[in-house]
Amino acid sequence: MFCDNMIVENSLDELKKREAAYKIIKDNIESKGEDPLYDLTGLSGGFLASGDELNLLQTYIGPAIFEDKIQEIGKKHMGGEKICPLNRTSSGILATILALVKKGDNVVHFLKSHPAHPSIIRACDLVGANYSEYIDLDEFNIPQNTSLVIITGSTMDHQVLDEESFKIIINAAHERNIPVFVDDASGARLRTAIFNQKPACDLGADLAITSTDKLMKGPRGGLMAGREDLINKVKAKSNEFGLEAQAPIILAMINALEDYDPENLRASISKRDELFDLLDKSYNMFETTPTGVMVSKESLTEEVKSKTDDCNLSLTDLSFLWSMILLKEEHIITIPAVSMPGASVTIRFDLSANDSDKLEISEIFNRIDKSFKTLIKVCADEDTSRKIIYNEE
Ligand SMILES: *Cc1c(COP(=O)(O)O)cnc(C)c1O
């Protein structure tokens, strides 16, 4: 089961896998088949904009108006003194670490559970900082020479940190005059809409960033808020390296923030419970998330092991394989098929996603069930598995 000879081994392989998934998506759209694709990732990549607004983009007036508007509406969503829109959350994380952390400094990160987003670790590596990561408050400590404390509000797998832990970490950092940066990619909405928590800046964070395509209808982008002095440093750094959001993205962020309604997220909870009850009768591997269900790579492997002795794939390959079967055979898009290198391979079905309304819950169950049975059949054969993951004939 734990095999060294992996199918998806590195970032280049992940790119190849993502391009294979895009080809399947494109072929489905172009074939206009009777069964369309259902995007249950919970990432929308939406672009809400009127013709008038698009025309404004062609002048210098538009970007000036959108820059001003994002300040107002961004602060309403995130709190803080000033807003900085960035190309991605990963770009904002990189700009922050480049701006605030020097070679040899310590960076300490607290989150509900592993894994952390890879951009944090990669950015620390790039500047030559020492990075440490904690999920247990009793073990958490801030060493000498720490220049940044990071908290993840909600992980890639939607594991949400409680407000009490937030406050303890923020206090510990502030006693030492160390700024706190919150990676609230999905948390800015999950924590507030579902768990009734406050925006990170209202909890005392000095900087916080959210992904505008997660659990809202925005474009992929990073919306950062926080203390004006720190935002200015991050913004200058983002401009130096071209990490900032361009005007079209800012326009779509504004419209998505205006459109955002936390009620829509809360409405997904009952659908989640209905799907989970169905799945839980046949499988041990499912867990709930705030707005859907998920299967970690460990639980997936356990479930596969209980059904066959004949699978030699690694934990991550098994997740990629299932995600590609879901896409190709059942037309359901989950993150591992289309994800960026190093992202979590947990398979999530998000019921706050727009497309979840297009399928009955029993139909979502049937598709998941069918794809898993296919997975059990094909995972014994590494060659076939490889062909499915890379969509080769
Ligand atoms: C999605 C996510 C990111 C990165 O967002 P990108 O848009 O891919 O840059 C960072 N941190 C967490 C916790 C995330 O869930």
mmCIF file of C-alpha atoms and ligand atoms in Angstrom:
data_model
loop_
_atom_site.group_PDB
_atom_site.id
_atom_site.type_symbol
_atom_site.label_atom_id
_atom_site.label_comp_id
_atom_site.label_asym_id
_atom_site.label_seq_id
_atom_site.Cartn_x
_atom_site.Cartn_y
_atom_site.Cartn_z
ATOM 1 C CA MET A 1 0.000 0.000 0.000
ATOM 2 C CA PHE A 2 2.804 2.430 0.768
ATOM 3 C CA CYS A 3 4.679 2.457 -2.434
ATOM 4 C CA ASP A 4 7.814 4.531 -3.280
ATOM 5 C CA ASN A 5 7.117 4.410 -6.950
ATOM 6 C CA MET A 6 4.628 7.244 -7.055
ATOM 7 C CA ILE A 7 2.656 8.410 -10.061
ATOM 8 C CA VAL A 8 2.420 12.073 -9.043
ATOM 9 C CA GLU A 9 5.804 12.829 -7.511
ATOM 10 C CA ASN A 10 6.494 16.547 -7.780
ATOM 11 C CA SER A 11 5.232 19.954 -8.897
ATOM 12 C CA LEU A 12 5.825 19.170 -12.573
ATOM 13 C CA ASP A 13 3.721 16.010 -12.286
ATOM 14 C CA GLU A 14 1.003 18.027 -10.542
ATOM 15 C CA LEU A 15 1.028 20.503 -13.412
ATOM 16 C CA LYS A 16 0.683 17.639 -15.895
ATOM 17 C CA LYS A 17 -2.234 16.233 -13.879
ATOM 18 C CA ARG A 18 -3.962 19.646 -13.755
ATOM 19 C CA GLU A 19 -3.547 20.127 -17.509
ATOM 20 C CA ALA A 20 -5.032 16.649 -18.052
ATOM 21 C CA ALA A 21 -8.028 17.663 -15.927
ATOM 22 C CA TYR A 22 -8.438 20.915 -17.888
ATOM 23 C CA LYS A 23 -8.506 18.900 -21.118
ATOM 24 C CA ILE A 24 -11.326 16.702 -19.774
ATOM 25 C CA ILE A 25 -13.214 19.824 -18.698
ATOM 26 C CA LYS A 26 -12.726 21.481 -22.088
ATOM 27 C CA ASP A 27 -13.799 18.355 -23.978
ATOM 28 C CA ASN A 28 -16.944 18.097 -21.864
ATOM 29 C CA ILE A 29 -17.864 21.752 -22.448
ATOM 30 C CA GLU A 30 -17.208 21.526 -26.190
ATOM 31 C CA SER A 31 -19.069 18.245 -26.659
ATOM 32 C CA LYS A 32 -22.169 19.810 -25.067
ATOM 33 C CA GLY A 33 -23.096 16.326 -23.806
ATOM 34 C CA GLU A 34 -26.330 15.774 -21.902
ATOM 35 C CA ASP A 35 -24.483 15.513 -18.619
ATOM 36 C CA PRO A 36 -22.663 18.772 -17.838
ATOM 37 C CA LEU A 37 -19.937 19.226 -15.228
ATOM 38 C CA TYR A 38 -20.742 19.837 -11.576
ATOM 39 C CA ASP A 39 -18.169 21.932 -9.757
ATOM 40 C CA LEU A 40 -18.318 20.958 -6.077
ATOM 41 C CA THR A 41 -14.941 22.457 -5.151
ATOM 42 C CA GLY A 42 -16.401 25.495 -3.392
ATOM 43 C CA LEU A 43 -13.988 27.643 -5.450
ATOM 44 C CA SER A 44 -15.920 29.713 -7.948
ATOM 45 C CA GLY A 45 -13.423 31.781 -9.921
ATOM 46 C CA GLY A 46 -16.442 33.938 -10.769
ATOM 47 C CA PHE A 47 -16.319 37.269 -12.588
ATOM 48 C CA LEU A 48 -19.353 39.428 -11.914
ATOM 49 C CA ALA A 49 -19.170 42.642 -13.989
ATOM 50 C CA SER A 50 -21.499 44.786 -16.087
ATOM 51 C CA GLY A 51 -20.699 46.032 -19.594
ATOM 52 C CA ASP A 52 -20.375 49.599 -18.283
ATOM 53 C CA GLU A 53 -17.859 48.496 -15.693
ATOM 54 C CA LEU A 54 -15.850 46.602 -18.296
ATOM 55 C CA ASN A 55 -15.785 49.723 -20.486
ATOM 56 C CA LEU A 56 -14.503 51.758 -17.536
ATOM 57 C CA LEU A 57 -11.527 49.385 -17.279
ATOM 58 C CA GLN A 58 -10.220 50.805 -20.553
ATOM 59 C CA THR A 59 -9.728 54.232 -19.026
ATOM 60 C CA TYR A 60 -7.544 55.431 -16.154
ATOM 61 C CA ILE A 61 -10.703 56.441 -14.320
ATOM 62 C CA GLY A 62 -11.900 52.864 -13.796
ATOM 63 C CA PRO A 63 -8.890 51.544 -11.899
ATOM 64 C CA ALA A 64 -8.910 54.669 -9.710
ATOM 65 C CA ILE A 65 -12.590 54.146 -8.865
ATOM 66 C CA PHE A 66 -12.147 50.426 -8.189
ATOM 67 C CA GLU A 67 -9.081 51.029 -5.971
ATOM 68 C CA ASP A 68 -11.163 53.382 -3.871
ATOM 69 C CA LYS A 69 -14.212 51.133 -3.758
ATOM 70 C CA ILE A 70 -12.290 48.025 -2.702
ATOM 71 C CA GLN A 71 -11.048 49.948 0.359
ATOM 72 C CA GLU A 72 -14.575 50.570 1.527
ATOM 73 C CA ILE A 73 -16.140 47.186 0.793
ATOM 74 C CA GLY A 74 -13.006 45.215 1.690
ATOM 75 C CA LYS A 75 -12.939 46.770 5.181
ATOM 76 C CA LYS A 76 -16.602 45.900 5.643
ATOM 77 C CA HIS A 77 -15.767 42.238 4.963
ATOM 78 C CA MET A 78 -12.401 41.995 6.704
ATOM 79 C CA GLY A 79 -12.139 44.844 9.246
ATOM 80 C CA GLY A 80 -8.748 46.589 9.570
ATOM 81 C CA GLU A 81 -7.518 50.071 8.621
ATOM 82 C CA LYS A 82 -6.476 49.499 5.036
ATOM 83 C CA ILE A 83 -6.968 46.971 2.225
ATOM 84 C CA CYS A 84 -4.476 45.536 -0.268
ATOM 85 C CA PRO A 85 -5.841 43.381 -3.132
ATOM 86 C CA LEU A 86 -3.417 40.749 -4.439
ATOM 87 C CA ASN A 87 -3.248 38.323 -7.332
ATOM 88 C CA ARG A 88 -3.700 35.300 -5.087
ATOM 89 C CA THR A 89 -3.652 34.496 -1.394
ATOM 90 C CA SER A 90 -0.328 32.774 -2.057
ATOM 91 C CA SER A 91 0.972 36.082 -3.501
ATOM 92 C CA GLY A 92 -0.137 37.931 -0.356
ATOM 93 C CA ILE A 93 1.552 35.364 1.870
ATOM 94 C CA LEU A 94 4.771 35.693 -0.147
ATOM 95 C CA ALA A 95 4.645 39.530 -0.128
ATOM 96 C CA THR A 96 4.075 39.568 3.655
ATOM 97 C CA ILE A 97 6.975 37.244 4.412
ATOM 98 C CA LEU A 98 9.273 39.117 1.984
ATOM 99 C CA ALA A 99 8.297 42.419 3.649
ATOM 100 C CA LEU A 100 8.414 41.445 7.341
ATOM 101 C CA VAL A 101 10.836 38.514 7.711
ATOM 102 C CA LYS A 102 14.624 38.457 7.286
ATOM 103 C CA LYS A 103 17.100 35.643 6.799
ATOM 104 C CA GLY A 104 17.627 33.746 10.061
ATOM 105 C CA ASP A 105 14.411 35.067 11.696
ATOM 106 C CA ASN A 106 11.866 32.696 13.185
ATOM 107 C CA VAL A 107 8.309 32.379 11.886
ATOM 108 C CA VAL A 108 5.817 30.495 14.058
ATOM 109 C CA HIS A 109 2.518 29.173 12.703
ATOM 110 C CA PHE A 110 -0.503 27.876 14.594
ATOM 111 C CA LEU A 111 -3.382 26.011 12.938
ATOM 112 C CA LYS A 112 -6.145 23.577 13.823
ATOM 113 C CA SER A 113 -4.591 20.648 11.954
ATOM 114 C CA HIS A 114 -1.932 19.915 9.345
ATOM 115 C CA PRO A 115 -1.316 20.514 6.503
ATOM 116 C CA ALA A 116 -0.546 24.230 6.306
ATOM 117 C CA HIS A 117 -0.743 25.933 2.937
ATOM 118 C CA PRO A 118 2.556 25.216 1.112
ATOM 119 C CA SER A 119 3.068 28.886 0.141
ATOM 120 C CA ILE A 120 3.877 29.741 3.787
ATOM 121 C CA ILE A 121 6.660 27.188 4.024
ATOM 122 C CA ARG A 122 7.977 27.965 0.537
ATOM 123 C CA ALA A 123 8.122 31.718 1.290
ATOM 124 C CA CYS A 124 9.998 31.097 4.550
ATOM 125 C CA ASP A 125 12.471 28.886 2.656
ATOM 126 C CA LEU A 126 12.942 31.608 0.064
ATOM 127 C CA VAL A 127 13.961 34.276 2.602
ATOM 128 C CA GLY A 128 15.961 31.770 4.699
ATOM 129 C CA ALA A 129 13.733 31.982 7.792
ATOM 130 C CA ASN A 130 13.275 29.168 10.321
ATOM 131 C CA TYR A 131 9.698 27.946 10.193
ATOM 132 C CA SER A 132 7.858 26.044 12.908
ATOM 133 C CA GLU A 133 4.282 24.821 12.985
ATOM 134 C CA TYR A 134 2.003 23.907 15.906
ATOM 135 C CA ILE A 135 -1.457 22.391 16.302
ATOM 136 C CA ASP A 136 -1.329 22.014 20.100
ATOM 137 C CA LEU A 137 -1.578 25.079 22.369
ATOM 138 C CA ASP A 138 0.417 23.337 25.121
ATOM 139 C CA GLU A 139 3.362 22.962 22.785
ATOM 140 C CA PHE A 140 3.045 26.351 21.104
ATOM 141 C CA ASN A 141 5.892 28.716 21.913
ATOM 142 C CA ILE A 142 7.433 31.797 20.385
ATOM 143 C CA PRO A 143 11.237 31.617 20.297
ATOM 144 C CA GLN A 144 13.635 34.597 20.478
ATOM 145 C CA ASN A 145 14.104 36.489 17.251
ATOM 146 C CA THR A 146 10.626 35.765 15.899
ATOM 147 C CA SER A 147 9.461 38.373 13.413
ATOM 148 C CA LEU A 148 6.054 36.991 12.439
ATOM 149 C CA VAL A 149 3.371 34.825 14.030
ATOM 150 C CA ILE A 150 0.925 33.248 11.569
ATOM 151 C CA ILE A 151 -2.482 31.786 12.378
ATOM 152 C CA THR A 152 -4.561 29.824 9.871
ATOM 153 C CA GLY A 153 -8.239 30.535 10.543
ATOM 154 C CA SER A 154 -9.516 27.615 8.490
ATOM 155 C CA THR A 155 -7.216 25.090 6.826
ATOM 156 C CA MET A 156 -7.379 23.870 3.212
ATOM 157 C CA ASP A 157 -9.481 21.004 4.625
ATOM 158 C CA HIS A 158 -11.825 23.492 6.341
ATOM 159 C CA GLN A 159 -10.655 22.709 9.863
ATOM 160 C CA VAL A 160 -11.556 25.840 11.795
ATOM 161 C CA LEU A 161 -9.655 27.275 14.774
ATOM 162 C CA ASP A 162 -11.736 28.369 17.782
ATOM 163 C CA GLU A 163 -11.806 32.011 18.855
ATOM 164 C CA GLU A 164 -10.314 31.294 22.271
ATOM 165 C CA SER A 165 -7.110 29.873 20.700
ATOM 166 C CA PHE A 166 -7.005 32.875 18.361
ATOM 167 C CA LYS A 167 -6.995 35.250 21.324
ATOM 168 C CA ILE A 168 -4.356 33.297 23.273
ATOM 169 C CA ILE A 169 -1.940 33.284 20.320
ATOM 170 C CA ILE A 170 -2.551 36.926 19.454
ATOM 171 C CA ASN A 171 -1.953 37.970 23.072
ATOM 172 C CA ALA A 172 1.219 35.905 23.321
ATOM 173 C CA ALA A 173 2.575 37.539 20.150
ATOM 174 C CA HIS A 174 1.551 41.066 21.116
ATOM 175 C CA GLU A 175 3.164 40.773 24.569
ATOM 176 C CA ARG A 176 6.406 40.482 22.596
ATOM 177 C CA ASN A 177 5.452 43.128 20.015
ATOM 178 C CA ILE A 178 5.370 40.600 17.194
ATOM 179 C CA PRO A 179 2.793 41.131 14.426
ATOM 180 C CA VAL A 180 0.178 38.447 13.787
ATOM 181 C CA PHE A 181 -0.820 37.519 10.226
ATOM 182 C CA VAL A 182 -3.942 35.410 9.683
ATOM 183 C CA ASP A 183 -4.292 33.131 6.660
ATOM 184 C CA ASP A 184 -8.089 33.287 6.479
ATOM 185 C CA ALA A 185 -8.400 32.026 2.880
ATOM 186 C CA SER A 186 -11.740 30.304 3.521
ATOM 187 C CA GLY A 187 -11.916 31.245 7.204
ATOM 188 C CA ALA A 188 -13.015 34.849 6.662
ATOM 189 C CA ARG A 189 -16.396 33.408 5.637
ATOM 190 C CA LEU A 190 -16.524 29.964 7.309
ATOM 191 C CA ARG A 191 -15.566 31.323 10.733
ATOM 192 C CA THR A 192 -17.941 34.273 10.603
ATOM 193 C CA ALA A 193 -20.947 32.796 8.749
ATOM 194 C CA ILE A 194 -21.007 29.306 10.252
ATOM 195 C CA PHE A 195 -19.205 29.650 13.595
ATOM 196 C CA ASN A 196 -20.282 33.163 14.517
ATOM 197 C CA GLN A 197 -16.683 34.281 15.013
ATOM 198 C CA LYS A 198 -15.365 37.799 14.444
ATOM 199 C CA PRO A 199 -13.250 38.888 11.457
ATOM 200 C CA ALA A 200 -9.562 38.311 12.221
ATOM 201 C CA CYS A 201 -8.704 42.034 12.433
ATOM 202 C CA ASP A 202 -11.461 42.497 15.042
ATOM 203 C CA LEU A 203 -9.847 39.688 17.060
ATOM 204 C CA GLY A 204 -6.615 41.723 17.102
ATOM 205 C CA ALA A 205 -4.757 40.358 14.079
ATOM 206 C CA ASP A 206 -2.392 42.891 12.490
ATOM 207 C CA LEU A 207 -2.868 41.478 8.994
ATOM 208 C CA ALA A 208 -5.358 39.010 7.502
ATOM 209 C CA ILE A 209 -5.898 37.689 4.009
ATOM 210 C CA THR A 210 -8.778 35.863 2.349
ATOM 211 C CA SER A 211 -9.251 34.132 -1.045
ATOM 212 C CA THR A 212 -12.007 35.865 -2.996
ATOM 213 C CA ASP A 213 -12.983 32.703 -4.881
ATOM 214 C CA LYS A 214 -13.584 30.599 -1.767
ATOM 215 C CA LEU A 215 -17.200 30.278 -0.613
ATOM 216 C CA MET A 216 -18.092 33.424 -2.559
ATOM 217 C CA LYS A 217 -18.560 34.236 -6.241
ATOM 218 C CA GLY A 218 -15.309 36.089 -6.785
ATOM 219 C CA PRO A 219 -12.229 35.684 -8.953
ATOM 220 C CA ARG A 220 -9.188 33.853 -7.684
ATOM 221 C CA GLY A 221 -7.441 36.568 -5.731
ATOM 222 C CA GLY A 222 -6.192 37.592 -2.298
ATOM 223 C CA LEU A 223 -7.865 40.328 -0.272
ATOM 224 C CA MET A 224 -5.628 41.562 2.531
ATOM 225 C CA ALA A 225 -6.620 43.864 5.390
ATOM 226 C CA GLY A 226 -4.899 45.175 8.470
ATOM 227 C CA ARG A 227 -2.791 47.867 10.139
ATOM 228 C CA GLU A 228 -2.058 50.678 7.726
ATOM 229 C CA ASP A 229 1.715 50.736 8.377
ATOM 230 C CA LEU A 230 2.041 47.006 7.707
ATOM 231 C CA ILE A 231 -0.298 47.029 4.712
ATOM 232 C CA ASN A 232 1.845 49.787 3.173
ATOM 233 C CA LYS A 233 4.983 47.647 3.566
ATOM 234 C CA VAL A 234 3.295 44.582 2.043
ATOM 235 C CA LYS A 235 1.772 46.646 -0.751
ATOM 236 C CA ALA A 236 5.144 48.194 -1.692
ATOM 237 C CA LYS A 237 6.721 44.726 -1.717
ATOM 238 C CA SER A 238 3.856 43.323 -3.820
ATOM 239 C CA ASN A 239 4.392 46.113 -6.377
ATOM 240 C CA GLU A 240 8.143 45.441 -6.493
ATOM 241 C CA PHE A 241 7.511 41.823 -7.479
ATOM 242 C CA GLY A 242 4.255 42.163 -9.435
ATOM 243 C CA LEU A 243 2.162 40.282 -6.900
ATOM 244 C CA GLU A 244 -0.671 42.830 -6.692
ATOM 245 C CA ALA A 245 -4.151 42.347 -8.159
ATOM 246 C CA GLN A 246 -4.806 44.109 -11.462
ATOM 247 C CA ALA A 247 -7.854 46.336 -11.997
ATOM 248 C CA PRO A 248 -10.082 43.691 -13.669
ATOM 249 C CA ILE A 249 -9.626 41.367 -10.701
ATOM 250 C CA ILE A 250 -10.317 44.201 -8.253
ATOM 251 C CA LEU A 251 -13.551 45.019 -10.099
ATOM 252 C CA ALA A 252 -14.727 41.386 -9.870
ATOM 253 C CA MET A 253 -13.717 41.249 -6.189
ATOM 254 C CA ILE A 254 -15.884 44.290 -5.436
ATOM 255 C CA ASN A 255 -18.945 42.840 -7.152
ATOM 256 C CA ALA A 256 -18.497 39.445 -5.483
ATOM 257 C CA LEU A 257 -18.175 41.069 -2.061
ATOM 258 C CA GLU A 258 -21.369 43.030 -2.726
ATOM 259 C CA ASP A 259 -23.104 39.816 -3.780
ATOM 260 C CA TYR A 260 -21.885 37.808 -0.771
ATOM 261 C CA ASP A 261 -24.611 36.620 1.597
ATOM 262 C CA PRO A 262 -23.642 34.441 4.596
ATOM 263 C CA GLU A 263 -27.178 32.967 4.564
ATOM 264 C CA ASN A 264 -26.238 30.989 1.432
ATOM 265 C CA LEU A 265 -23.450 29.268 3.348
ATOM 266 C CA ARG A 266 -25.692 28.506 6.300
ATOM 267 C CA ALA A 267 -28.282 27.005 3.940
ATOM 268 C CA SER A 268 -25.783 24.317 2.891
ATOM 269 C CA ILE A 269 -25.639 22.774 6.379
ATOM 270 C CA SER A 270 -28.870 20.755 6.063
ATOM 271 C CA LYS A 271 -27.875 19.481 2.604
ATOM 272 C CA ARG A 272 -24.511 18.455 4.048
ATOM 273 C CA ASP A 273 -26.213 16.474 6.817
ATOM 274 C CA GLU A 274 -28.474 14.706 4.339
ATOM 275 C CA LEU A 275 -25.521 13.679 2.136
ATOM 276 C CA PHE A 276 -23.401 12.654 5.105
ATOM 277 C CA ASP A 277 -26.162 10.392 6.464
ATOM 278 C CA LEU A 278 -26.406 8.588 3.131
ATOM 279 C CA LEU A 279 -22.632 8.179 2.778
ATOM 280 C CA ASP A 280 -22.104 7.133 6.370
ATOM 281 C CA LYS A 281 -24.409 4.122 5.920
ATOM 282 C CA SER A 282 -22.073 2.640 3.289
ATOM 283 C CA TYR A 283 -18.654 4.042 4.176
ATOM 284 C CA ASN A 284 -16.410 4.745 7.153
ATOM 285 C CA MET A 285 -14.211 7.301 5.429
ATOM 286 C CA PHE A 286 -16.395 10.430 5.313
ATOM 287 C CA GLU A 287 -16.218 13.377 7.719
ATOM 288 C CA THR A 288 -18.272 16.532 7.677
ATOM 289 C CA THR A 289 -16.813 19.966 6.975
ATOM 290 C CA PRO A 290 -18.672 23.206 7.800
ATOM 291 C CA THR A 291 -20.381 23.220 4.374
ATOM 292 C CA GLY A 292 -19.845 19.718 2.966
ATOM 293 C CA VAL A 293 -18.213 16.334 3.406
ATOM 294 C CA MET A 294 -14.628 15.210 2.929
ATOM 295 C CA VAL A 295 -12.305 12.219 2.783
ATOM 296 C CA SER A 296 -8.698 12.590 3.909
ATOM 297 C CA LYS A 297 -6.014 10.627 2.091
ATOM 298 C CA GLU A 298 -5.520 8.495 5.216
ATOM 299 C CA SER A 299 -9.210 7.585 5.546
ATOM 300 C CA LEU A 300 -9.445 6.906 1.817
ATOM 301 C CA THR A 301 -6.506 4.502 2.032
ATOM 302 C CA GLU A 302 -8.075 2.714 5.010
ATOM 303 C CA GLU A 303 -11.378 2.304 3.174
ATOM 304 C CA VAL A 304 -9.656 1.027 0.023
ATOM 305 C CA LYS A 305 -7.602 -1.438 2.109
ATOM 306 C CA SER A 306 -10.772 -2.805 3.665
ATOM 307 C CA LYS A 307 -12.145 -3.586 0.181
ATOM 308 C CA THR A 308 -9.070 -4.899 -1.642
ATOM 309 C CA ASP A 309 -5.597 -6.274 -0.830
ATOM 310 C CA ASP A 310 -4.486 -5.482 -4.270
ATOM 311 C CA CYS A 311 -3.683 -1.770 -4.343
ATOM 312 C CA ASN A 312 -0.110 -0.531 -4.458
ATOM 313 C CA LEU A 313 -0.692 3.184 -4.885
ATOM 314 C CA SER A 314 0.570 5.853 -2.478
ATOM 315 C CA LEU A 315 -1.926 7.808 -0.353
ATOM 316 C CA THR A 316 -1.710 10.906 -2.547
ATOM 317 C CA ASP A 317 -1.917 8.978 -5.827
ATOM 318 C CA LEU A 318 -5.061 7.270 -4.594
ATOM 319 C CA SER A 319 -6.664 10.694 -3.944
ATOM 320 C CA PHE A 320 -5.610 12.040 -7.341
ATOM 321 C CA LEU A 321 -6.919 8.888 -9.020
ATOM 322 C CA TRP A 322 -10.322 9.120 -7.334
ATOM 323 C CA SER A 323 -10.593 12.818 -8.139
ATOM 324 C CA MET A 324 -9.836 12.136 -11.829
ATOM 325 C CA ILE A 325 -12.404 9.288 -11.947
ATOM 326 C CA LEU A 326 -14.987 11.610 -10.377
ATOM 327 C CA LEU A 327 -14.217 14.171 -13.059
ATOM 328 C CA LYS A 328 -14.053 11.920 -16.093
ATOM 329 C CA GLU A 329 -16.784 9.373 -15.301
ATOM 330 C CA GLU A 330 -19.143 11.238 -12.978
ATOM 331 C CA HIS A 331 -18.513 14.820 -14.145
ATOM 332 C CA ILE A 332 -17.922 16.054 -10.609
ATOM 333 C CA ILE A 333 -15.033 18.468 -10.121
ATOM 334 C CA THR A 334 -13.156 18.142 -6.822
ATOM 335 C CA ILE A 335 -9.985 20.008 -5.908
ATOM 336 C CA PRO A 336 -7.227 17.335 -6.276
ATOM 337 C CA ALA A 337 -7.903 17.024 -10.034
ATOM 338 C CA VAL A 338 -7.393 20.735 -10.689
ATOM 339 C CA SER A 339 -5.274 21.862 -7.724
ATOM 340 C CA MET A 340 -2.017 23.803 -7.611
ATOM 341 C CA PRO A 341 1.154 21.885 -6.664
ATOM 342 C CA GLY A 342 1.384 21.054 -2.970
ATOM 343 C CA ALA A 343 -2.266 21.749 -2.142
ATOM 344 C CA SER A 344 -4.117 19.338 0.129
ATOM 345 C CA VAL A 345 -5.266 16.142 -1.619
ATOM 346 C CA THR A 346 -8.308 15.770 0.624
ATOM 347 C CA ILE A 347 -11.410 15.116 -1.489
ATOM 348 C CA ARG A 348 -14.126 17.584 -0.505
ATOM 349 C CA PHE A 349 -17.688 17.863 -1.785
ATOM 350 C CA ASP A 350 -18.823 21.391 -0.984
ATOM 351 C CA LEU A 351 -22.584 21.865 -0.792
ATOM 352 C CA SER A 352 -22.344 25.648 -0.728
ATOM 353 C CA ALA A 353 -21.057 25.459 -4.330
ATOM 354 C CA ASN A 354 -23.550 26.815 -6.896
ATOM 355 C CA ASP A 355 -23.593 23.546 -8.821
ATOM 356 C CA SER A 356 -24.722 21.530 -5.791
ATOM 357 C CA ASP A 357 -28.261 22.822 -6.456
ATOM 358 C CA LYS A 358 -28.220 21.189 -9.880
ATOM 359 C CA LEU A 359 -28.054 17.638 -8.491
ATOM 360 C CA GLU A 360 -30.349 15.886 -6.013
ATOM 361 C CA ILE A 361 -28.496 14.768 -2.898
ATOM 362 C CA SER A 362 -29.282 11.128 -3.768
ATOM 363 C CA GLU A 363 -27.746 11.722 -7.203
ATOM 364 C CA ILE A 364 -24.568 13.146 -5.648
ATOM 365 C CA PHE A 365 -24.438 10.051 -3.446
ATOM 366 C CA ASN A 366 -24.881 7.732 -6.454
ATOM 367 C CA ARG A 367 -22.060 9.396 -8.347
ATOM 368 C CA ILE A 368 -19.698 9.251 -5.380
ATOM 369 C CA ASP A 369 -20.615 5.597 -4.780
ATOM 370 C CA LYS A 370 -20.115 4.614 -8.402
ATOM 371 C CA SER A 371 -16.782 6.391 -8.723
ATOM 372 C CA PHE A 372 -15.485 4.704 -5.574
ATOM 373 C CA LYS A 373 -16.378 1.279 -6.961
ATOM 374 C CA THR A 374 -14.442 2.130 -10.110
ATOM 375 C CA LEU A 375 -11.522 3.274 -7.967
ATOM 376 C CA ILE A 376 -11.431 -0.098 -6.180
ATOM 377 C CA LYS A 377 -11.336 -1.865 -9.544
ATOM 378 C CA VAL A 378 -8.630 0.192 -11.224
ATOM 379 C CA CYS A 379 -6.267 0.929 -8.327
ATOM 380 C CA ALA A 380 -4.811 -2.589 -8.495
ATOM 381 C CA ASP A 381 -3.259 -1.739 -11.838
ATOM 382 C CA GLU A 382 -0.628 0.990 -11.640
ATOM 383 C CA ASP A 383 -0.433 1.379 -15.380
ATOM 384 C CA THR A 384 -4.170 1.950 -15.783
ATOM 385 C CA SER A 385 -4.128 4.292 -12.792
ATOM 386 C CA ARG A 386 -1.363 6.355 -14.372
ATOM 387 C CA LYS A 387 -3.317 6.604 -17.621
ATOM 388 C CA ILE A 388 -6.406 7.827 -15.791
ATOM 389 C CA ILE A 389 -4.504 10.407 -13.726
ATOM 390 C CA TYR A 390 -2.809 11.880 -16.804
ATOM 391 C CA ASN A 391 -5.824 11.258 -19.095
ATOM 392 C CA GLU A 392 -3.732 9.206 -21.510
ATOM 393 C CA GLU A 393 -5.313 6.823 -23.972
HETATM 394 C C1 LIG B 1 -6.612 28.272 -0.735
HETATM 395 C C2 LIG B 1 -5.717 28.578 0.387
HETATM 396 C C3 LIG B 1 -4.563 29.363 0.190
HETATM 397 C C4 LIG B 1 -4.083 29.837 -1.170
HETATM 398 O O1 LIG B 1 -4.998 30.413 -2.038
HETATM 399 P P1 LIG B 1 -4.524 30.587 -3.587
HETATM 400 O O2 LIG B 1 -5.656 31.287 -4.223
HETATM 401 O O3 LIG B 1 -4.330 29.219 -4.136
HETATM 402 O O4 LIG B 1 -3.282 31.345 -3.591
HETATM 403 C C5 LIG B 1 -3.797 29.651 1.307
HETATM 404 N N1 LIG B 1 -4.121 29.217 2.523
HETATM 405 C C6 LIG B 1 -5.221 28.448 2.757
HETATM 406 C C7 LIG B 1 -5.531 28.016 4.145
HETATM 407 C C8 LIG B 1 -6.047 28.097 1.685
HETATM 408 O O5 LIG B 1 -7.115 27.332 1.911
#
